[in-house]
């Protein structure tokens, strides 16, 4: 559910970042929020909890043992 929530937040931020009715300062804040979200999203690939939850732990373990 976390990944789905992050995807939804990213979609909303993208929608707001394209809306010209907001001030430049709002666009800048949205850009920073998207960068932060993307940084955390990237961290999921290195999280063992994520790999276990996605059922990929065995695959990851197999590659490390080769």
Tab-separated table of N, CA and C in Angstrom:
chain	number	residue	atom	x	y	z
A	1	UNK	N	0.820	-1.201	0.000
A	1	UNK	CA	0.000	0.000	0.000
A	1	UNK	C	0.866	1.268	0.000
A	2	UNK	N	2.052	1.178	0.575
A	2	UNK	CA	2.917	2.360	0.645
A	2	UNK	C	3.327	2.808	-0.755
A	3	UNK	N	3.696	1.858	-1.596
A	3	UNK	CA	4.103	2.202	-2.959
A	3	UNK	C	2.937	2.817	-3.713
A	4	UNK	N	1.751	2.260	-3.541
A	4	UNK	CA	0.566	2.833	-4.198
A	4	UNK	C	0.306	4.257	-3.713
A	5	UNK	N	0.467	4.487	-2.424
A	5	UNK	CA	0.275	5.832	-1.873
A	5	UNK	C	1.319	6.793	-2.423
A	6	UNK	N	2.566	6.337	-2.513
A	6	UNK	CA	3.622	7.195	-3.053
A	6	UNK	C	3.361	7.526	-4.523
A	7	UNK	N	2.862	6.553	-5.270
A	7	UNK	CA	2.521	6.809	-6.672
A	7	UNK	C	1.399	7.834	-6.791
A	8	UNK	N	0.408	7.708	-5.928
A	8	UNK	CA	-0.711	8.661	-5.938
A	8	UNK	C	-0.225	10.072	-5.580
A	9	UNK	N	0.590	10.175	-4.565
A	9	UNK	CA	1.135	11.481	-4.167
A	9	UNK	C	1.948	12.075	-5.307
A	10	UNK	N	2.751	11.251	-5.976
A	10	UNK	CA	3.553	11.729	-7.100
A	10	UNK	C	2.658	12.244	-8.230
A	11	UNK	N	1.589	11.533	-8.522
A	11	UNK	CA	0.649	11.972	-9.566
A	11	UNK	C	0.018	13.312	-9.201
A	12	UNK	N	-0.385	13.453	-7.959
A	12	UNK	CA	-0.998	14.710	-7.518
A	12	UNK	C	0.000	15.866	-7.585
A	13	UNK	N	1.216	15.630	-7.129
A	13	UNK	CA	2.234	16.669	-7.170
A	13	UNK	C	2.544	17.066	-8.611
A	14	UNK	N	2.581	16.086	-9.503
A	14	UNK	CA	2.815	16.375	-10.918
A	14	UNK	C	1.689	17.233	-11.477
A	15	UNK	N	0.462	16.900	-11.121
A	15	UNK	CA	-0.693	17.670	-11.595
A	15	UNK	C	-0.603	19.121	-11.104
A	16	UNK	N	-0.277	19.303	-9.843
A	16	UNK	CA	-0.178	20.654	-9.292
A	16	UNK	C	1.013	21.414	-9.868
A	17	UNK	N	2.089	20.703	-10.164
A	17	UNK	CA	3.271	21.392	-10.696
A	17	UNK	C	3.029	21.909	-12.113
A	18	UNK	N	2.072	21.323	-12.816
A	18	UNK	CA	1.759	21.766	-14.183
A	18	UNK	C	0.697	22.861	-14.214
A	19	UNK	N	0.082	23.140	-13.090
A	19	UNK	CA	-0.998	24.128	-13.025
A	19	UNK	C	-0.413	25.534	-12.923
A	20	UNK	N	-0.671	26.358	-13.921
A	20	UNK	CA	-0.093	27.708	-14.007
A	20	UNK	C	-0.738	28.708	-13.040
A	21	UNK	N	-1.815	28.333	-12.374
A	21	UNK	CA	-2.472	29.290	-11.489
A	21	UNK	C	-1.722	29.489	-10.161
A	22	UNK	N	-0.758	28.597	-9.891
A	22	UNK	CA	0.002	28.708	-8.659
A	22	UNK	C	1.251	29.556	-8.856
A	23	UNK	N	1.686	30.216	-7.799
A	23	UNK	CA	2.880	31.063	-7.843
A	23	UNK	C	4.139	30.223	-8.031
A	24	UNK	N	5.196	30.883	-8.458
A	24	UNK	CA	6.478	30.217	-8.647
A	24	UNK	C	6.967	29.585	-7.346
A	25	UNK	N	6.707	30.236	-6.228
A	25	UNK	CA	7.139	29.677	-4.940
A	25	UNK	C	6.440	28.344	-4.647
A	26	UNK	N	5.189	28.223	-5.045
A	26	UNK	CA	4.451	26.965	-4.862
A	26	UNK	C	5.057	25.888	-5.765
A	27	UNK	N	5.354	26.260	-7.014
A	27	UNK	CA	5.978	25.312	-7.942
A	27	UNK	C	7.330	24.836	-7.407
A	28	UNK	N	8.082	25.739	-6.815
A	28	UNK	CA	9.382	25.366	-6.252
A	28	UNK	C	9.213	24.390	-5.098
A	29	UNK	N	8.246	24.650	-4.244
A	29	UNK	CA	7.970	23.742	-3.126
A	29	UNK	C	7.524	22.373	-3.603
A	30	UNK	N	6.699	22.348	-4.647
A	30	UNK	CA	6.242	21.076	-5.207
A	30	UNK	C	7.423	20.308	-5.797
A	31	UNK	N	8.310	21.014	-6.473
A	31	UNK	CA	9.495	20.373	-7.048
A	31	UNK	C	10.354	19.743	-5.957
A	32	UNK	N	10.554	20.468	-4.869
A	32	UNK	CA	11.331	19.917	-3.750
A	32	UNK	C	10.631	18.706	-3.134
A	33	UNK	N	9.312	18.778	-3.018
A	33	UNK	CA	8.555	17.650	-2.459
A	33	UNK	C	8.684	16.424	-3.360
A	34	UNK	N	8.621	16.621	-4.673
A	34	UNK	CA	8.774	15.503	-5.608
A	34	UNK	C	10.176	14.902	-5.519
A	35	UNK	N	11.184	15.732	-5.383
A	35	UNK	CA	12.551	15.229	-5.255
A	35	UNK	C	12.704	14.394	-3.989
A	36	UNK	N	12.122	14.867	-2.902
A	36	UNK	CA	12.182	14.127	-1.637
A	36	UNK	C	11.441	12.804	-1.757
A	37	UNK	N	10.258	12.838	-2.344
A	37	UNK	CA	9.475	11.622	-2.541
A	37	UNK	C	10.244	10.622	-3.401
A	38	UNK	N	10.861	11.098	-4.461
A	38	UNK	CA	11.626	10.208	-5.338
A	38	UNK	C	12.836	9.616	-4.635
A	39	UNK	N	13.449	10.380	-3.742
A	39	UNK	CA	14.585	9.856	-2.980
A	39	UNK	C	14.123	8.691	-2.088
A	40	UNK	N	12.989	8.870	-1.399
A	40	UNK	CA	12.475	7.796	-0.551
A	40	UNK	C	11.991	6.619	-1.381
A	41	UNK	N	11.402	6.904	-2.534
A	41	UNK	CA	10.948	5.842	-3.422
A	41	UNK	C	12.137	4.993	-3.866
A	42	UNK	N	13.247	5.641	-4.164
A	42	UNK	CA	14.460	4.926	-4.544
A	42	UNK	C	15.007	4.068	-3.422
A	43	UNK	N	14.781	4.475	-2.205
A	43	UNK	CA	15.266	3.702	-1.051
A	43	UNK	C	14.518	2.388	-0.877
A	44	UNK	N	13.327	2.278	-1.438
A	44	UNK	CA	12.583	1.028	-1.287
A	44	UNK	C	13.306	-0.128	-1.945
A	45	UNK	N	14.071	0.145	-3.002
A	45	UNK	CA	14.802	-0.925	-3.677
A	45	UNK	C	15.880	-1.539	-2.805
A	46	UNK	N	16.375	-0.810	-1.834
A	46	UNK	CA	17.415	-1.340	-0.952
A	46	UNK	C	16.859	-1.823	0.384
A	47	UNK	N	15.565	-1.708	0.578
A	47	UNK	CA	14.942	-2.111	1.831
A	47	UNK	C	14.618	-3.605	1.823
A	48	UNK	N	15.152	-4.315	2.801
A	48	UNK	CA	14.861	-5.745	2.886
A	48	UNK	C	13.388	-6.000	3.181
A	49	UNK	N	12.758	-5.133	3.945
A	49	UNK	CA	11.337	-5.289	4.246
A	49	UNK	C	10.527	-5.203	2.955
A	50	UNK	N	10.887	-4.272	2.078
A	50	UNK	CA	10.206	-4.144	0.788
A	50	UNK	C	10.387	-5.413	-0.031
A	51	UNK	N	11.610	-5.920	-0.091
A	51	UNK	CA	11.876	-7.121	-0.881
A	51	UNK	C	11.096	-8.319	-0.353
A	52	UNK	N	11.012	-8.447	0.961
A	52	UNK	CA	10.258	-9.556	1.552
A	52	UNK	C	8.776	-9.393	1.256
A	53	UNK	N	8.266	-8.170	1.415
A	53	UNK	CA	6.844	-7.912	1.172
A	53	UNK	C	6.467	-8.165	-0.278
A	54	UNK	N	7.371	-7.900	-1.189
A	54	UNK	CA	7.101	-8.101	-2.609
A	54	UNK	C	7.416	-9.537	-3.055
A	55	UNK	N	7.884	-10.371	-2.136
A	55	UNK	CA	8.192	-11.742	-2.464
A	55	UNK	C	9.459	-11.884	-3.288
A	56	UNK	N	10.313	-10.881	-3.231
A	56	UNK	CA	11.524	-10.893	-4.032
A	56	UNK	C	12.766	-11.210	-3.198
A	57	UNK	N	12.594	-11.491	-1.934
A	57	UNK	CA	13.736	-11.712	-1.057
A	57	UNK	C	14.574	-12.897	-1.530
A	58	UNK	N	13.914	-13.970	-1.941
A	58	UNK	CA	14.640	-15.155	-2.386
A	58	UNK	C	15.454	-14.853	-3.639
A	59	UNK	N	14.863	-14.109	-4.569
A	59	UNK	CA	15.570	-13.761	-5.806
A	59	UNK	C	16.793	-12.912	-5.477
A	60	UNK	N	16.624	-11.931	-4.615
A	60	UNK	CA	17.737	-11.066	-4.239
A	60	UNK	C	18.831	-11.852	-3.550
A	61	UNK	N	18.424	-12.754	-2.646
A	61	UNK	CA	19.380	-13.580	-1.927
A	61	UNK	C	20.146	-14.473	-2.903
A	62	UNK	N	19.454	-15.021	-3.888
A	62	UNK	CA	20.087	-15.896	-4.862
A	62	UNK	C	21.167	-15.179	-5.646
A	63	UNK	N	20.926	-13.926	-6.007
A	63	UNK	CA	21.902	-13.168	-6.775
A	63	UNK	C	23.128	-12.831	-5.934
A	64	UNK	N	22.945	-12.588	-4.649
A	64	UNK	CA	24.068	-12.245	-3.781
A	64	UNK	C	24.949	-13.462	-3.488
A	65	UNK	N	24.370	-14.638	-3.523
A	65	UNK	CA	25.135	-15.839	-3.199
A	65	UNK	C	25.884	-16.390	-4.402
A	66	UNK	N	25.588	-15.916	-5.571
A	66	UNK	CA	26.223	-16.455	-6.793
A	66	UNK	C	27.670	-16.079	-6.882
